[in-house]
Coordinates of N, CA and C in Angstrom, one line a residue:
M1 N -62.3 31.6 -22.8 CA -62.0 30.6 -21.8 C -60.5 30.2 -21.9
P2 N -59.8 30.2 -20.8 CA -58.4 29.8 -20.8 C -58.3 28.3 -21.2
E3 N -57.2 27.9 -21.9 CA -57.0 26.5 -22.3 C -56.6 25.6 -21.1
E4 N -56.0 26.2 -20.1 CA -55.5 25.4 -18.9 C -55.5 26.3 -17.7
I5 N -56.0 25.8 -16.6 CA -55.9 26.4 -15.3 C -55.0 25.6 -14.4
T6 N -53.9 26.2 -13.8 CA -53.0 25.5 -13.0 C -52.8 26.2 -11.7
W7 N -52.5 25.3 -10.7 CA -52.2 25.8 -9.3 C -51.3 24.8 -8.7
R8 N -50.7 25.3 -7.6 CA -49.8 24.4 -6.8 C -50.3 24.3 -5.4
A9 N -50.2 23.1 -4.9 CA -50.7 22.9 -3.5 C -50.1 21.6 -2.9
A10 N -50.1 21.5 -1.6 CA -49.7 20.2 -1.0 C -50.7 19.2 -1.3
E11 N -50.2 17.9 -1.5 CA -51.1 16.8 -1.9 C -52.2 16.6 -0.9
R12 N -51.9 16.9 0.4 CA -52.9 16.8 1.5 C -52.6 17.8 2.6
Q13 N -53.6 18.0 3.4 CA -53.4 18.9 4.5 C -52.4 18.2 5.6
H14 N -51.4 19.0 6.0 CA -50.5 18.4 6.9 C -50.8 18.9 8.3
K15 N -51.0 17.9 9.3 CA -51.2 18.2 10.7 C -50.1 17.7 11.5
P16 N -49.3 18.5 12.1 CA -48.2 18.0 12.9 C -48.7 17.1 14.0
K17 N -48.0 16.0 14.3 CA -48.4 15.0 15.3 C -47.6 15.3 16.6
G18 N -48.3 15.3 17.7 CA -47.6 15.4 19.0 C -47.3 14.1 19.6
A19 N -46.7 14.1 20.7 CA -46.4 12.9 21.5 C -47.6 12.1 21.8
L20 N -48.7 12.7 22.1 CA -50.0 12.0 22.4 C -50.5 11.2 21.2
W21 N -50.3 11.7 20.0 CA -50.7 11.0 18.8 C -49.9 9.7 18.7
Y22 N -48.6 9.8 18.9 CA -47.7 8.6 18.7 C -48.0 7.6 19.9
A23 N -48.3 8.2 21.1 CA -48.6 7.3 22.2 C -49.9 6.5 22.0
G24 N -50.8 7.2 21.4 CA -52.1 6.6 21.0 C -51.9 5.4 20.0
V25 N -51.1 5.7 19.0 CA -50.8 4.6 18.0 C -50.1 3.4 18.7
A26 N -49.1 3.7 19.6 CA -48.4 2.7 20.3 C -49.3 1.9 21.2
A27 N -50.2 2.6 21.9 CA -51.1 1.9 22.8 C -52.1 1.0 22.0
A28 N -52.6 1.5 20.9 CA -53.5 0.6 20.0 C -52.7 -0.6 19.5
V29 N -51.5 -0.4 19.0 CA -50.7 -1.5 18.5 C -50.5 -2.5 19.7
L30 N -50.1 -2.0 20.8 CA -49.8 -2.9 22.0 C -51.0 -3.7 22.4
I31 N -52.2 -3.1 22.4 CA -53.4 -3.8 22.8 C -53.8 -4.8 21.8
L32 N -53.7 -4.4 20.5 CA -54.1 -5.4 19.5 C -53.1 -6.5 19.3
A33 N -51.8 -6.2 19.5 CA -50.8 -7.3 19.4 C -50.9 -8.2 20.6
T34 N -51.3 -7.7 21.7 CA -51.5 -8.6 22.9 C -52.7 -9.5 22.7
L35 N -53.8 -8.9 22.1 CA -55.0 -9.7 21.8 C -54.6 -10.8 20.8
A36 N -53.8 -10.5 19.8 CA -53.4 -11.5 18.8 C -52.6 -12.6 19.5
A37 N -51.7 -12.2 20.4 CA -50.9 -13.2 21.1 C -51.8 -14.1 22.0
I38 N -52.7 -13.5 22.7 CA -53.7 -14.3 23.5 C -54.4 -15.3 22.6
R39 N -54.9 -14.9 21.5 CA -55.6 -15.7 20.6 C -54.8 -16.6 19.7
Q40 N -53.4 -16.5 19.9 CA -52.4 -17.2 19.2 C -52.6 -17.1 17.6
N41 N -52.8 -15.8 17.3 CA -53.0 -15.5 15.8 C -51.7 -14.7 15.4
F42 N -50.7 -15.4 15.0 CA -49.4 -14.9 14.6 C -49.6 -13.8 13.5
F43 N -50.3 -14.2 12.4 CA -50.4 -13.3 11.3 C -51.1 -12.0 11.6
F44 N -52.1 -12.1 12.4 CA -52.8 -10.8 12.8 C -51.8 -9.9 13.6
G45 N -51.0 -10.6 14.5 CA -50.1 -9.8 15.3 C -49.0 -9.1 14.4
V46 N -48.5 -9.8 13.4 CA -47.5 -9.3 12.5 C -48.2 -8.1 11.7
F47 N -49.4 -8.4 11.2 CA -50.1 -7.3 10.5 C -50.3 -6.1 11.3
I48 N -50.7 -6.2 12.6 CA -50.9 -5.0 13.5 C -49.6 -4.3 13.7
I49 N -48.5 -5.0 13.9 CA -47.2 -4.3 14.1 C -46.8 -3.6 12.8
L50 N -46.9 -4.2 11.7 CA -46.6 -3.6 10.4 C -47.5 -2.4 10.1
A51 N -48.8 -2.5 10.4 CA -49.7 -1.4 10.2 C -49.4 -0.2 11.1
G52 N -49.0 -0.5 12.3 CA -48.6 0.5 13.3 C -47.4 1.3 12.8
A53 N -46.4 0.5 12.3 CA -45.2 1.1 11.8 C -45.5 2.0 10.6
L54 N -46.3 1.5 9.7 CA -46.7 2.3 8.5 C -47.4 3.6 9.0
L55 N -48.3 3.5 9.9 CA -49.0 4.6 10.4 C -48.1 5.7 11.0
V56 N -47.1 5.2 11.8 CA -46.1 6.2 12.3 C -45.3 6.9 11.2
F57 N -44.8 6.1 10.3 CA -44.1 6.6 9.2 C -44.9 7.6 8.3
R58 N -46.1 7.2 8.1 CA -47.0 8.1 7.3 C -47.3 9.4 8.1
G59 N -47.4 9.3 9.4 CA -47.7 10.4 10.2 C -46.5 11.4 10.2
K60 N -45.3 10.9 10.1 CA -44.1 11.8 10.1 C -43.9 12.4 8.7
E61 N -44.4 11.8 7.7 CA -44.1 12.2 6.3 C -44.8 13.5 6.0
R62 N -44.1 14.4 5.4 CA -44.6 15.7 5.0 C -45.2 15.6 3.5
P63 N -46.3 16.2 3.3 CA -46.9 16.0 1.9 C -46.1 16.7 0.9
Q64 N -46.1 16.2 -0.3 CA -45.4 16.8 -1.5 C -46.2 18.0 -2.0
I65 N -45.5 18.9 -2.5 CA -46.1 20.0 -3.2 C -46.2 19.6 -4.7
L66 N -47.4 19.6 -5.2 CA -47.7 19.2 -6.6 C -48.3 20.3 -7.4
D67 N -48.1 20.2 -8.7 CA -48.8 21.1 -9.7 C -50.1 20.4 -10.1
F68 N -51.2 21.1 -10.1 CA -52.5 20.5 -10.5 C -52.9 21.4 -11.7
S69 N -53.7 20.7 -12.6 CA -54.2 21.5 -13.8 C -55.5 20.9 -14.2
V70 N -56.3 21.8 -14.8 CA -57.5 21.4 -15.4 C -57.5 22.1 -16.8
S71 N -57.7 21.3 -17.9 CA -57.6 21.8 -19.2 C -58.7 21.3 -20.0
E72 N -58.7 21.7 -21.3 CA -59.8 21.2 -22.2 C -59.7 19.7 -22.5
K73 N -58.6 19.1 -22.1 CA -58.4 17.7 -22.4 C -58.6 16.8 -21.2
G74 N -58.4 17.4 -20.0 CA -58.6 16.6 -18.8 C -58.0 17.2 -17.5
V75 N -57.7 16.4 -16.5 CA -57.2 16.8 -15.2 C -55.8 16.2 -15.0
G76 N -54.9 17.1 -14.6 CA -53.5 16.6 -14.3 C -53.1 16.8 -12.9
I77 N -52.4 15.8 -12.4 CA -51.9 15.9 -11.0 C -50.4 15.6 -11.1
G78 N -49.6 16.6 -10.7 CA -48.1 16.4 -10.8 C -47.7 16.2 -12.2
K79 N -46.5 15.6 -12.4 CA -46.0 15.4 -13.7 C -46.3 14.0 -14.3
Q80 N -46.8 13.1 -13.5 CA -46.9 11.7 -13.9 C -48.4 11.4 -14.2
Q81 N -49.4 12.0 -13.6 CA -50.8 11.6 -13.7 C -51.6 12.6 -14.5
F82 N -52.3 12.0 -15.5 CA -53.2 12.8 -16.3 C -54.4 12.0 -16.6
Y83 N -55.6 12.6 -16.4 CA -56.9 11.8 -16.5 C -57.7 12.5 -17.6
P84 N -57.8 12.0 -18.8 CA -58.7 12.6 -19.8 C -60.2 12.5 -19.4
Y85 N -61.0 13.4 -19.9 CA -62.4 13.4 -19.5 C -63.1 12.1 -19.8
D86 N -62.8 11.4 -20.8 CA -63.5 10.1 -21.0 C -63.3 9.1 -20.0
E87 N -62.3 9.3 -19.0 CA -62.1 8.4 -17.9 C -62.7 8.9 -16.6
L88 N -63.4 10.0 -16.7 CA -64.0 10.6 -15.5 C -65.5 10.7 -15.7
E89 N -66.2 10.6 -14.5 CA -67.7 10.6 -14.5 C -68.3 11.9 -14.1
W90 N -67.9 12.4 -13.0 CA -68.4 13.7 -12.4 C -67.4 14.4 -11.5
F91 N -67.8 15.6 -11.1 CA -66.9 16.3 -10.1 C -67.8 16.9 -9.0
A92 N -67.2 17.3 -7.9 CA -67.8 18.0 -6.8 C -66.8 18.9 -6.2
I93 N -67.2 20.0 -5.6 CA -66.3 20.9 -4.9 C -66.7 21.0 -3.5
L94 N -65.8 20.6 -2.6 CA -66.1 20.7 -1.1 C -65.5 22.0 -0.6
E95 N -66.3 22.9 -0.1 CA -65.8 24.1 0.5 C -65.7 23.8 2.0
R96 N -64.5 23.9 2.5 CA -64.3 23.5 3.9 C -63.7 24.7 4.8
E97 N -64.1 24.7 6.0 CA -63.7 25.8 6.9 C -62.3 25.5 7.4
D98 N -61.4 26.4 7.5 CA -60.1 26.3 8.1 C -59.2 25.3 7.3
M99 N -59.5 25.0 6.1 CA -58.7 24.1 5.3 C -58.8 24.5 3.9
L100 N -57.9 24.0 3.0 CA -58.1 24.2 1.6 C -59.3 23.4 1.2
D101 N -60.0 24.0 0.2 CA -61.2 23.4 -0.4 C -60.7 22.2 -1.1
Q102 N -61.6 21.3 -1.6 CA -61.3 20.1 -2.2 C -62.1 19.9 -3.5
L103 N -61.4 19.6 -4.6 CA -62.0 19.2 -5.8 C -62.1 17.7 -5.8
V104 N -63.3 17.1 -5.9 CA -63.4 15.7 -5.9 C -63.9 15.2 -7.3
I105 N -63.1 14.3 -7.9 CA -63.4 13.8 -9.2 C -63.6 12.3 -9.2
K106 N -64.7 11.9 -9.7 CA -65.1 10.4 -9.7 C -64.6 9.9 -11.0
R107 N -63.7 8.9 -10.9 CA -63.1 8.2 -12.1 C -64.0 7.0 -12.4
K108 N -63.9 6.5 -13.6 CA -64.7 5.3 -14.1 C -63.9 4.0 -13.8
V109 N -63.6 3.8 -12.5 CA -62.9 2.6 -12.0 C -63.6 2.2 -10.7
S110 N -63.4 0.9 -10.4 CA -64.0 0.4 -9.2 C -63.1 0.6 -7.9
I111 N -61.8 0.5 -8.0 CA -60.9 0.6 -6.9 C -60.4 2.0 -6.8
N112 N -60.6 2.6 -5.6 CA -60.1 4.0 -5.4 C -60.6 5.0 -6.5
P113 N -61.9 5.1 -6.6 CA -62.5 5.9 -7.7 C -62.4 7.4 -7.6
H114 N -62.2 7.9 -6.3 CA -62.3 9.4 -6.1 C -60.9 10.0 -6.0
L115 N -60.7 11.0 -6.9 CA -59.5 11.8 -6.8 C -59.9 13.0 -5.9
K116 N -59.1 13.3 -4.9 CA -59.3 14.4 -4.0 C -58.2 15.4 -4.2
I117 N -58.5 16.5 -4.8 CA -57.5 17.5 -5.1 C -57.7 18.8 -4.3
P118 N -56.6 19.2 -3.6 CA -56.8 20.5 -2.8 C -56.8 21.6 -3.8
I119 N -57.7 22.6 -3.5 CA -57.8 23.8 -4.4 C -58.0 25.0 -3.6
D120 N -57.4 26.1 -4.0 CA -57.5 27.4 -3.3 C -58.9 28.0 -3.8
R121 N -59.6 28.6 -2.9 CA -60.9 29.2 -3.2 C -60.9 30.1 -4.4
K122 N -59.8 30.8 -4.6 CA -59.7 31.8 -5.8 C -59.8 31.1 -7.1
H123 N -59.5 29.8 -7.2 CA -59.5 29.1 -8.5 C -60.9 28.4 -8.7
I124 N -61.7 28.3 -7.7 CA -62.9 27.4 -7.8 C -63.8 27.8 -9.0
G125 N -64.1 29.1 -9.1 CA -65.0 29.6 -10.2 C -64.6 29.2 -11.6
K126 N -63.3 29.4 -11.9 CA -62.7 29.1 -13.2 C -62.7 27.6 -13.4
V127 N -62.3 26.9 -12.4 CA -62.2 25.4 -12.5 C -63.6 24.8 -12.7
R128 N -64.6 25.3 -11.9 CA -66.0 24.8 -12.1 C -66.5 25.0 -13.5
K129 N -66.2 26.2 -14.0 CA -66.7 26.6 -15.3 C -66.1 25.7 -16.4
M130 N -64.8 25.4 -16.3 CA -64.2 24.6 -17.3 C -64.7 23.1 -17.1
L131 N -64.8 22.6 -15.9 CA -65.2 21.2 -15.7 C -66.7 21.0 -16.2
E132 N -67.5 22.0 -16.0 CA -68.9 21.9 -16.3 C -69.1 21.7 -17.8
E133 N -68.1 22.1 -18.6 CA -68.2 21.8 -20.1 C -68.1 20.4 -20.4
E134 N -67.5 19.6 -19.5 CA -67.2 18.2 -19.8 C -67.9 17.2 -18.9
L135 N -68.1 17.6 -17.6 CA -68.5 16.7 -16.6 C -69.7 17.3 -15.9
E136 N -70.5 16.4 -15.3 CA -71.7 16.8 -14.5 C -71.2 17.1 -13.0
E137 N -71.7 18.2 -12.4 CA -71.3 18.5 -11.0 C -72.3 17.8 -10.1
K138 N -71.8 17.1 -9.1 CA -72.7 16.4 -8.2 C -72.3 16.8 -6.8
T139 N -73.1 16.4 -5.8 CA -72.8 16.6 -4.4 C -72.0 15.4 -3.9
Y140 N -70.9 15.6 -3.1 CA -70.1 14.5 -2.6 C -70.1 14.7 -1.1
E141 N -70.6 13.6 -0.4 CA -70.5 13.5 1.0 C -69.3 12.7 1.4
P142 N -68.4 13.2 2.2 CA -67.2 12.5 2.7 C -67.7 11.2 3.4
S143 N -67.0 10.1 3.1 CA -67.3 8.8 3.7 C -66.7 8.8 5.1
L144 N -67.1 7.7 5.9 CA -66.6 7.5 7.2 C -65.0 7.4 7.2
L145 N -64.5 6.7 6.2 CA -63.1 6.5 6.0 C -62.4 7.9 5.8
D146 N -63.0 8.7 4.9 CA -62.5 10.1 4.7 C -62.4 10.9 6.0
T147 N -63.4 10.8 6.8 CA -63.5 11.5 8.1 C -62.4 11.0 9.1
I148 N -62.3 9.7 9.1 CA -61.2 9.1 10.0 C -59.8 9.5 9.6
I149 N -59.6 9.4 8.3 CA -58.2 9.8 7.8 C -58.0 11.3 8.1
E150 N -59.0 12.1 7.9 CA -58.8 13.6 8.2 C -58.6 13.8 9.7
R151 N -59.3 13.1 10.6 CA -59.2 13.3 12.0 C -57.8 12.8 12.5
L152 N -57.3 11.7 11.9 CA -56.0 11.2 12.3 C -54.9 12.0 11.7
G153 N -55.2 12.9 10.8 CA -54.2 13.8 10.2 C -53.3 13.1 9.2
L154 N -53.9 12.1 8.5 CA -53.1 11.4 7.5 C -53.4 11.9 6.1

């Protein structure tokens, strides 16, 4: 068994946004900001405008290319993040059509517990075998938020 399996991938799937996407964001911001003004809710209005600006900037941002690794010690993402197996609960592999597959790892934390790592199909067998030695494999169903983020191309 190899001591480490490594691969390189974009941190998320990039979907180019067209003018219609940006018009939709602008329309939603305008409608919600108008609603905030009518209800005289200044803070909600400011929040909506800031959220809209962040959505536009996030939509323009291209994903980083990162190095991912699975070893006998744990899972690594880029140069900064390493998760030893004692901080992880289980893993799942989502095989998806027309997209990179996804390795989902559940961490032992309450906030943002799922790591979603893009993985090429050719690495799945080796990664699964190595992870099965330390973690239980479970089934993961994408949440409504996962689906919304994917549909929005974020």
